CSV table of N, CA and C in Angstrom, one decimal:
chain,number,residue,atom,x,y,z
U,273,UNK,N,11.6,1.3,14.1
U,273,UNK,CA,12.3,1.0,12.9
U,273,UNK,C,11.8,2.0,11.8
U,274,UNK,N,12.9,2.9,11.2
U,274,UNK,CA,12.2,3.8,10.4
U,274,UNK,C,12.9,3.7,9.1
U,275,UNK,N,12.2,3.2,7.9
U,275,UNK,CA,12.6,3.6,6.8
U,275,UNK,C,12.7,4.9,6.1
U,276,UNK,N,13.8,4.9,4.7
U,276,UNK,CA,13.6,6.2,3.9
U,276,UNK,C,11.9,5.7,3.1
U,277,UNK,N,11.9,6.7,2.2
U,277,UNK,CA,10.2,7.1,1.4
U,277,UNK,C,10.5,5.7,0.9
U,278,UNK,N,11.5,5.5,0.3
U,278,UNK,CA,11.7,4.7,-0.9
U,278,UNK,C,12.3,3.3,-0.6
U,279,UNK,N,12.6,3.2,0.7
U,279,UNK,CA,13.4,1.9,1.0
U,279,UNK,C,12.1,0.5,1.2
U,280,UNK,N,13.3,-0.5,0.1
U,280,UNK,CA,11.5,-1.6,0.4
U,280,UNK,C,12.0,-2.2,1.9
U,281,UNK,N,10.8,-2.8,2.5
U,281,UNK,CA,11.0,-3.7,3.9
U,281,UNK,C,12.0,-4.7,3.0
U,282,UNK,N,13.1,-5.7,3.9
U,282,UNK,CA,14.0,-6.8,3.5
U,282,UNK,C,13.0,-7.9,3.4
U,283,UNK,N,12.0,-8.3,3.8
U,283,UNK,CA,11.3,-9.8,4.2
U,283,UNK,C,9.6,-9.1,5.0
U,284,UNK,N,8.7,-10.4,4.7
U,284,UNK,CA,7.4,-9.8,4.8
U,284,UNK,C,7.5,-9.9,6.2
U,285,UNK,N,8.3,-10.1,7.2
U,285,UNK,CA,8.0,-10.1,8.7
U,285,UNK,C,8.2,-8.5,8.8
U,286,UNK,N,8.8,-7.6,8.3
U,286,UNK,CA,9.4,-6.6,8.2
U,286,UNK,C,7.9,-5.5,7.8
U,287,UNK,N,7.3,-6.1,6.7
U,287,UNK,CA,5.8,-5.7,5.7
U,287,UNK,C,4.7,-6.0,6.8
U,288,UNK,N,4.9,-6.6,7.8
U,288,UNK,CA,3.5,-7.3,8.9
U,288,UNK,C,4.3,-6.1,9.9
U,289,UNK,N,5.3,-6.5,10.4
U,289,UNK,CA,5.4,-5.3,11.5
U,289,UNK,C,5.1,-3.9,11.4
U,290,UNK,N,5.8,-3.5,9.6
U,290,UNK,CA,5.5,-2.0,9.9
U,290,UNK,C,4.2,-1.1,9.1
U,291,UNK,N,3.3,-2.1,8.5
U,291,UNK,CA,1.9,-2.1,8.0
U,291,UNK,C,1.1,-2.7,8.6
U,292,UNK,N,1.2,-3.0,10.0
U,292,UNK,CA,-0.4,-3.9,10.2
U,292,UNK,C,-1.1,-2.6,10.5
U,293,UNK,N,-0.6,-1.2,11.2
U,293,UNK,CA,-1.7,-0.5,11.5
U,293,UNK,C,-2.2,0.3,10.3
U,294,UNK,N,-1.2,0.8,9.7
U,294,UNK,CA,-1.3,1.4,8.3
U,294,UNK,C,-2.6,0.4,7.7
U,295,UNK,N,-2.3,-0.3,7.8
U,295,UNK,CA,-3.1,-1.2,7.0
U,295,UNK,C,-4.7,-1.4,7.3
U,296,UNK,N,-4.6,-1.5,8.8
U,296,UNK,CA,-6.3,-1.3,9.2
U,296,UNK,C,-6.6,0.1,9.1
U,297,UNK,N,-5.3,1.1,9.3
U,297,UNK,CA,-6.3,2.0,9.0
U,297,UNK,C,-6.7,2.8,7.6
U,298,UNK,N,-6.3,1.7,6.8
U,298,UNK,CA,-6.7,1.7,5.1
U,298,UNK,C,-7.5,1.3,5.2
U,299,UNK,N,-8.0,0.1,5.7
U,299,UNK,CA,-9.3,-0.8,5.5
U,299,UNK,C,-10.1,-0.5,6.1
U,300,UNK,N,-10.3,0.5,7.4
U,300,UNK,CA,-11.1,1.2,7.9
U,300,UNK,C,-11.4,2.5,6.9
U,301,UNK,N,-10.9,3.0,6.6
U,301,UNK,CA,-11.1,4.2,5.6
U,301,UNK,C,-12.4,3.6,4.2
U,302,UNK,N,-11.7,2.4,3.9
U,302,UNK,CA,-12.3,2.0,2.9
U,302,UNK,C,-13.7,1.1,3.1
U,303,UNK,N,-14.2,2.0,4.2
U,303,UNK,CA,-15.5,1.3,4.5
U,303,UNK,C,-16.0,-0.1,5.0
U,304,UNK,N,-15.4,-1.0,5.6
U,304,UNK,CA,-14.9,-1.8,6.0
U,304,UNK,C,-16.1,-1.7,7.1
U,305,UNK,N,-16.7,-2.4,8.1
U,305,UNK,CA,-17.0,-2.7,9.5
U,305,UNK,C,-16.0,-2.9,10.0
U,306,UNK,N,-16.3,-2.0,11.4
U,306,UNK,CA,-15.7,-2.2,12.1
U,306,UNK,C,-15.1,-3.7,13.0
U,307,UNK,N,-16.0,-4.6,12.9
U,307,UNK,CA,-15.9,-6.1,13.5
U,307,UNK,C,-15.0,-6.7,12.6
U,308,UNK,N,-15.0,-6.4,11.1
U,308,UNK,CA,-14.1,-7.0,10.5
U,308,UNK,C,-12.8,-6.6,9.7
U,309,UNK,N,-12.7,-5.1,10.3
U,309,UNK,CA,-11.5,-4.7,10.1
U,309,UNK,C,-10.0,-5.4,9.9
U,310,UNK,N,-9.7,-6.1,11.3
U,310,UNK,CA,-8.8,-6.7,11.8
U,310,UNK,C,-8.5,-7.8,10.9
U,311,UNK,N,-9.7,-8.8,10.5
U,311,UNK,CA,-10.0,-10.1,9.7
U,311,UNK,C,-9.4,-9.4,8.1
U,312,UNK,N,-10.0,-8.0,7.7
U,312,UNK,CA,-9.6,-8.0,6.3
U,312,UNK,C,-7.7,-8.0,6.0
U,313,UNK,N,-7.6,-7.2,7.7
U,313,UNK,CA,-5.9,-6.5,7.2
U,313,UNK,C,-5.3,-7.4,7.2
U,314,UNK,N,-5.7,-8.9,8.1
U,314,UNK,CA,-5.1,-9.9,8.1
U,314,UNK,C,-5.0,-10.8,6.3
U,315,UNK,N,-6.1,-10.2,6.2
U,315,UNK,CA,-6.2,-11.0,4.6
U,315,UNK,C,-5.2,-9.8,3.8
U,316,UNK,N,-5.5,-8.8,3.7
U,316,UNK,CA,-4.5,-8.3,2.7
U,316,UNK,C,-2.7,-8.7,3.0
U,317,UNK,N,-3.1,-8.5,3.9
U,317,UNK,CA,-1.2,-8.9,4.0
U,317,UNK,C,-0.7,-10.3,4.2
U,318,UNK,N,-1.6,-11.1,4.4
U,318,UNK,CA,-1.6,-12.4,3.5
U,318,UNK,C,-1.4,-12.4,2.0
U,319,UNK,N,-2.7,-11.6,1.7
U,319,UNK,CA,-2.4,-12.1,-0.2
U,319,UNK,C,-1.2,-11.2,-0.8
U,320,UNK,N,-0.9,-10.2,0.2
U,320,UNK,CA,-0.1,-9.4,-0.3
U,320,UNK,C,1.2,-10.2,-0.5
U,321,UNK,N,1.4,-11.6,0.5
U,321,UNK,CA,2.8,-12.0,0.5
U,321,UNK,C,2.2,-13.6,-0.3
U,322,UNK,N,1.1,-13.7,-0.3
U,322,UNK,CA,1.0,-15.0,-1.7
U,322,UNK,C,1.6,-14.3,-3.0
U,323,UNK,N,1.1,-13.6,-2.8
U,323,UNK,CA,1.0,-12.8,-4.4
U,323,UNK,C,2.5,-11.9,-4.7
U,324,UNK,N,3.5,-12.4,-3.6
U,324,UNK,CA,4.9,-12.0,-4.0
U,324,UNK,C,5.3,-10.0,-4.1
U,325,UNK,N,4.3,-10.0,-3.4
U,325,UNK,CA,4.2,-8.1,-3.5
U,325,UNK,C,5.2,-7.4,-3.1
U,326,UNK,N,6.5,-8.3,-2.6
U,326,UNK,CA,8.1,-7.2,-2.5
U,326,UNK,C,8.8,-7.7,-3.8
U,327,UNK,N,8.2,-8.5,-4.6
U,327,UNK,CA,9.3,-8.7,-5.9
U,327,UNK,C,8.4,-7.5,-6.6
U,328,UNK,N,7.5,-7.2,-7.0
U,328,UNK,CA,6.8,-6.5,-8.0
U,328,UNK,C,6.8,-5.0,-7.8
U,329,UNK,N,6.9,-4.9,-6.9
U,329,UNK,CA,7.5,-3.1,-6.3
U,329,UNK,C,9.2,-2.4,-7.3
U,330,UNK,N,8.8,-1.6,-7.7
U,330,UNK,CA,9.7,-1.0,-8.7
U,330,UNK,C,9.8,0.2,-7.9
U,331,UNK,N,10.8,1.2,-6.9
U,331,UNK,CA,11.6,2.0,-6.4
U,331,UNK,C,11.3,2.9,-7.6
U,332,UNK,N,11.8,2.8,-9.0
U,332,UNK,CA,12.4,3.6,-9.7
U,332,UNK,C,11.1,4.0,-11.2
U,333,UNK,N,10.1,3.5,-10.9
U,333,UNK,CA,9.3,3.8,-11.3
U,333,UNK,C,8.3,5.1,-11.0
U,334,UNK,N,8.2,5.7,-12.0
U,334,UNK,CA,7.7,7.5,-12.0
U,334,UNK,C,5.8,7.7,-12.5
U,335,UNK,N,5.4,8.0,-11.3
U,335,UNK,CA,4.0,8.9,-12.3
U,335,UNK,C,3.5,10.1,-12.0
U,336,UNK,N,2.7,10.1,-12.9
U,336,UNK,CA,2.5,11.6,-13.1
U,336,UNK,C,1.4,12.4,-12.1
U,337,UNK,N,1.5,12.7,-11.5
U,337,UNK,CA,1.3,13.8,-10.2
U,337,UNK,C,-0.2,14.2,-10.5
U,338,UNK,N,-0.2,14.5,-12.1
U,338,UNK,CA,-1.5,15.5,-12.8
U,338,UNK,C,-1.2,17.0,-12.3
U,339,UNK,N,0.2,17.4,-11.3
U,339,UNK,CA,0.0,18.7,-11.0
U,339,UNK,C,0.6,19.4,-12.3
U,340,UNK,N,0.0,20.7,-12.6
U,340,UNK,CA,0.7,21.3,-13.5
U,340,UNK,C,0.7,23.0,-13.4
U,341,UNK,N,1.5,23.4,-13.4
U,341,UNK,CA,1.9,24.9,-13.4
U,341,UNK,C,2.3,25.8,-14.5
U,342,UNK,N,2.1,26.9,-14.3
U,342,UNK,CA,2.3,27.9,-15.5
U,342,UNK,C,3.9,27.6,-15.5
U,343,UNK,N,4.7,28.0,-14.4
U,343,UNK,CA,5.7,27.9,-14.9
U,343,UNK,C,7.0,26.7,-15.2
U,344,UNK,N,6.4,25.7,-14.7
U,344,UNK,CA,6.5,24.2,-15.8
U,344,UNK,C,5.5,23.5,-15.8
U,345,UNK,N,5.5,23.7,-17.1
U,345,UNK,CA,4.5,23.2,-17.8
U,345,UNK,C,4.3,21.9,-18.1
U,346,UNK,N,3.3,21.0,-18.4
U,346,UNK,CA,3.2,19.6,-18.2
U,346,UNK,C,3.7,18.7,-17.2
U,347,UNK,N,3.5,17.6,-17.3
U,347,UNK,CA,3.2,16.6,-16.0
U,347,UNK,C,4.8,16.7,-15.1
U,348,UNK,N,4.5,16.5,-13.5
U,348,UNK,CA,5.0,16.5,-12.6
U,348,UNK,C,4.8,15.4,-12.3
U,349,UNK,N,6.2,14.9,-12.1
U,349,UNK,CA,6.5,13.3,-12.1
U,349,UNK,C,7.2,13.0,-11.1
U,350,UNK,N,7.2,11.9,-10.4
U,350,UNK,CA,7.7,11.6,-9.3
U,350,UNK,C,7.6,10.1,-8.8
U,351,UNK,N,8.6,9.8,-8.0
U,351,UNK,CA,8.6,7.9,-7.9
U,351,UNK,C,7.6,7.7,-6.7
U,352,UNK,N,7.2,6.5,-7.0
U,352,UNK,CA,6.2,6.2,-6.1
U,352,UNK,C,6.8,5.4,-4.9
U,353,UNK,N,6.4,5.5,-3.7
U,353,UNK,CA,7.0,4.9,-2.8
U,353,UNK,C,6.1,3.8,-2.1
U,354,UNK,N,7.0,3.1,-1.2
U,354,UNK,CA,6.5,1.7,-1.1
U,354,UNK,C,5.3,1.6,-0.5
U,355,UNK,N,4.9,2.4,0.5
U,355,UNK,CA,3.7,2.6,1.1
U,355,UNK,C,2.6,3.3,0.5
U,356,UNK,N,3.0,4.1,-0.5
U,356,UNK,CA,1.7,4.3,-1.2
U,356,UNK,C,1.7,2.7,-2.3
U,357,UNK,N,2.5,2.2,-3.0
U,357,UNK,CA,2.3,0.8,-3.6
U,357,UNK,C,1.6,-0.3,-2.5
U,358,UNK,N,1.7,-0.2,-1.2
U,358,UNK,CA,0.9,-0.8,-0.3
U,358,UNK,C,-0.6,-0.4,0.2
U,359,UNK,N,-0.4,1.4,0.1
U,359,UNK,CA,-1.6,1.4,0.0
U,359,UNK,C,-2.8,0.8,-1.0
U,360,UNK,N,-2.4,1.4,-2.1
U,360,UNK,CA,-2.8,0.9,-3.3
U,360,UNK,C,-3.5,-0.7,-3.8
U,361,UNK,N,-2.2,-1.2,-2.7
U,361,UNK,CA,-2.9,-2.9,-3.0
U,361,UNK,C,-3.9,-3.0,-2.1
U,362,UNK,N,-4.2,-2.6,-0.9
U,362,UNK,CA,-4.9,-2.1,0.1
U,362,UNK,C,-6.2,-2.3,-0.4
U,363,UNK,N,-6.2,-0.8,-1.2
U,363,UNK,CA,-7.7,-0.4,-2.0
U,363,UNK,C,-8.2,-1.3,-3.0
U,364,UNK,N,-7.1,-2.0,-3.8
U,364,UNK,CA,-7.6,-2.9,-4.5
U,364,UNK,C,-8.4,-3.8,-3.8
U,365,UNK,N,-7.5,-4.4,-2.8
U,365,UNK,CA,-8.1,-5.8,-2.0
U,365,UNK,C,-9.5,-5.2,-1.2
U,366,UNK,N,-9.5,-4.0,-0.8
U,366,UNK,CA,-11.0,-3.7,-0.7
U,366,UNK,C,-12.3,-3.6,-1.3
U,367,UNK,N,-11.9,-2.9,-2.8
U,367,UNK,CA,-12.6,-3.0,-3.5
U,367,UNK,C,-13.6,-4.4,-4.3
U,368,UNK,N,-12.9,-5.1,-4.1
U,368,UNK,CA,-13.2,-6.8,-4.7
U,368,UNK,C,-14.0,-7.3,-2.5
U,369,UNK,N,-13.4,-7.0,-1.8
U,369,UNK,CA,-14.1,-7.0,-0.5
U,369,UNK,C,-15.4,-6.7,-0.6
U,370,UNK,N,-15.7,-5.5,-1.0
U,370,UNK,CA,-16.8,-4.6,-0.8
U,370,UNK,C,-18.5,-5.4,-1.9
U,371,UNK,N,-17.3,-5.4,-3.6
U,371,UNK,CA,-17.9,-6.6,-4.0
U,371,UNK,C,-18.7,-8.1,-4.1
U,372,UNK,N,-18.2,-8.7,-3.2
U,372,UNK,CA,-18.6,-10.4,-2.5
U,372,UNK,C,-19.8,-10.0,-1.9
């Protein structure tokens, strides 16, 4: 099943199918043990769908890149896509992990 950049999943069965590996392999990146890899990704995509994370995703929302070039000048802007917004929650829920 292949989405566009920008298309959100319809339902979180859709968010568990096509992020569980994406997902461990966020949580492995983010320093995570190995033994409890599997246990965290399970948790993020859990809170990911307490916490209602396909209503809060905005398609049409723009940031700024920081790239900038001589020949245009200032910020390079561009929408963010759903899997970088999943990554992102990813890193959050790690961060507060790493914390405890």
């Amino acid at each position: 099943m292949s989405r566009g950049a920008y298309e959100v999943p319809k339902d979180y069965a859709e968010v568990w199918i096509e992020f569980w590996e994406p997902t461990k392999r966020w949580v492995r990146a983010k320093g995570v043990p190995e033994w409890d890899v599997e246990d965290v990704a399970q948790d993020v995509l859990a809170k990911f769908m307490e916490k209602n994370g396909l209503e809060f995703y905005d398609p049409h929302k723009m940031f700024d890149t920081g790239e900038h070039t001589q020949r245009i000048p200032g910020a390079r802007m561009r929408r963010g896509t759903f899997t970088g917004y999943m990554r992102a929650f990813v890193n959050v829920y790690c961060l507060n992990y790493r914390d405890k």
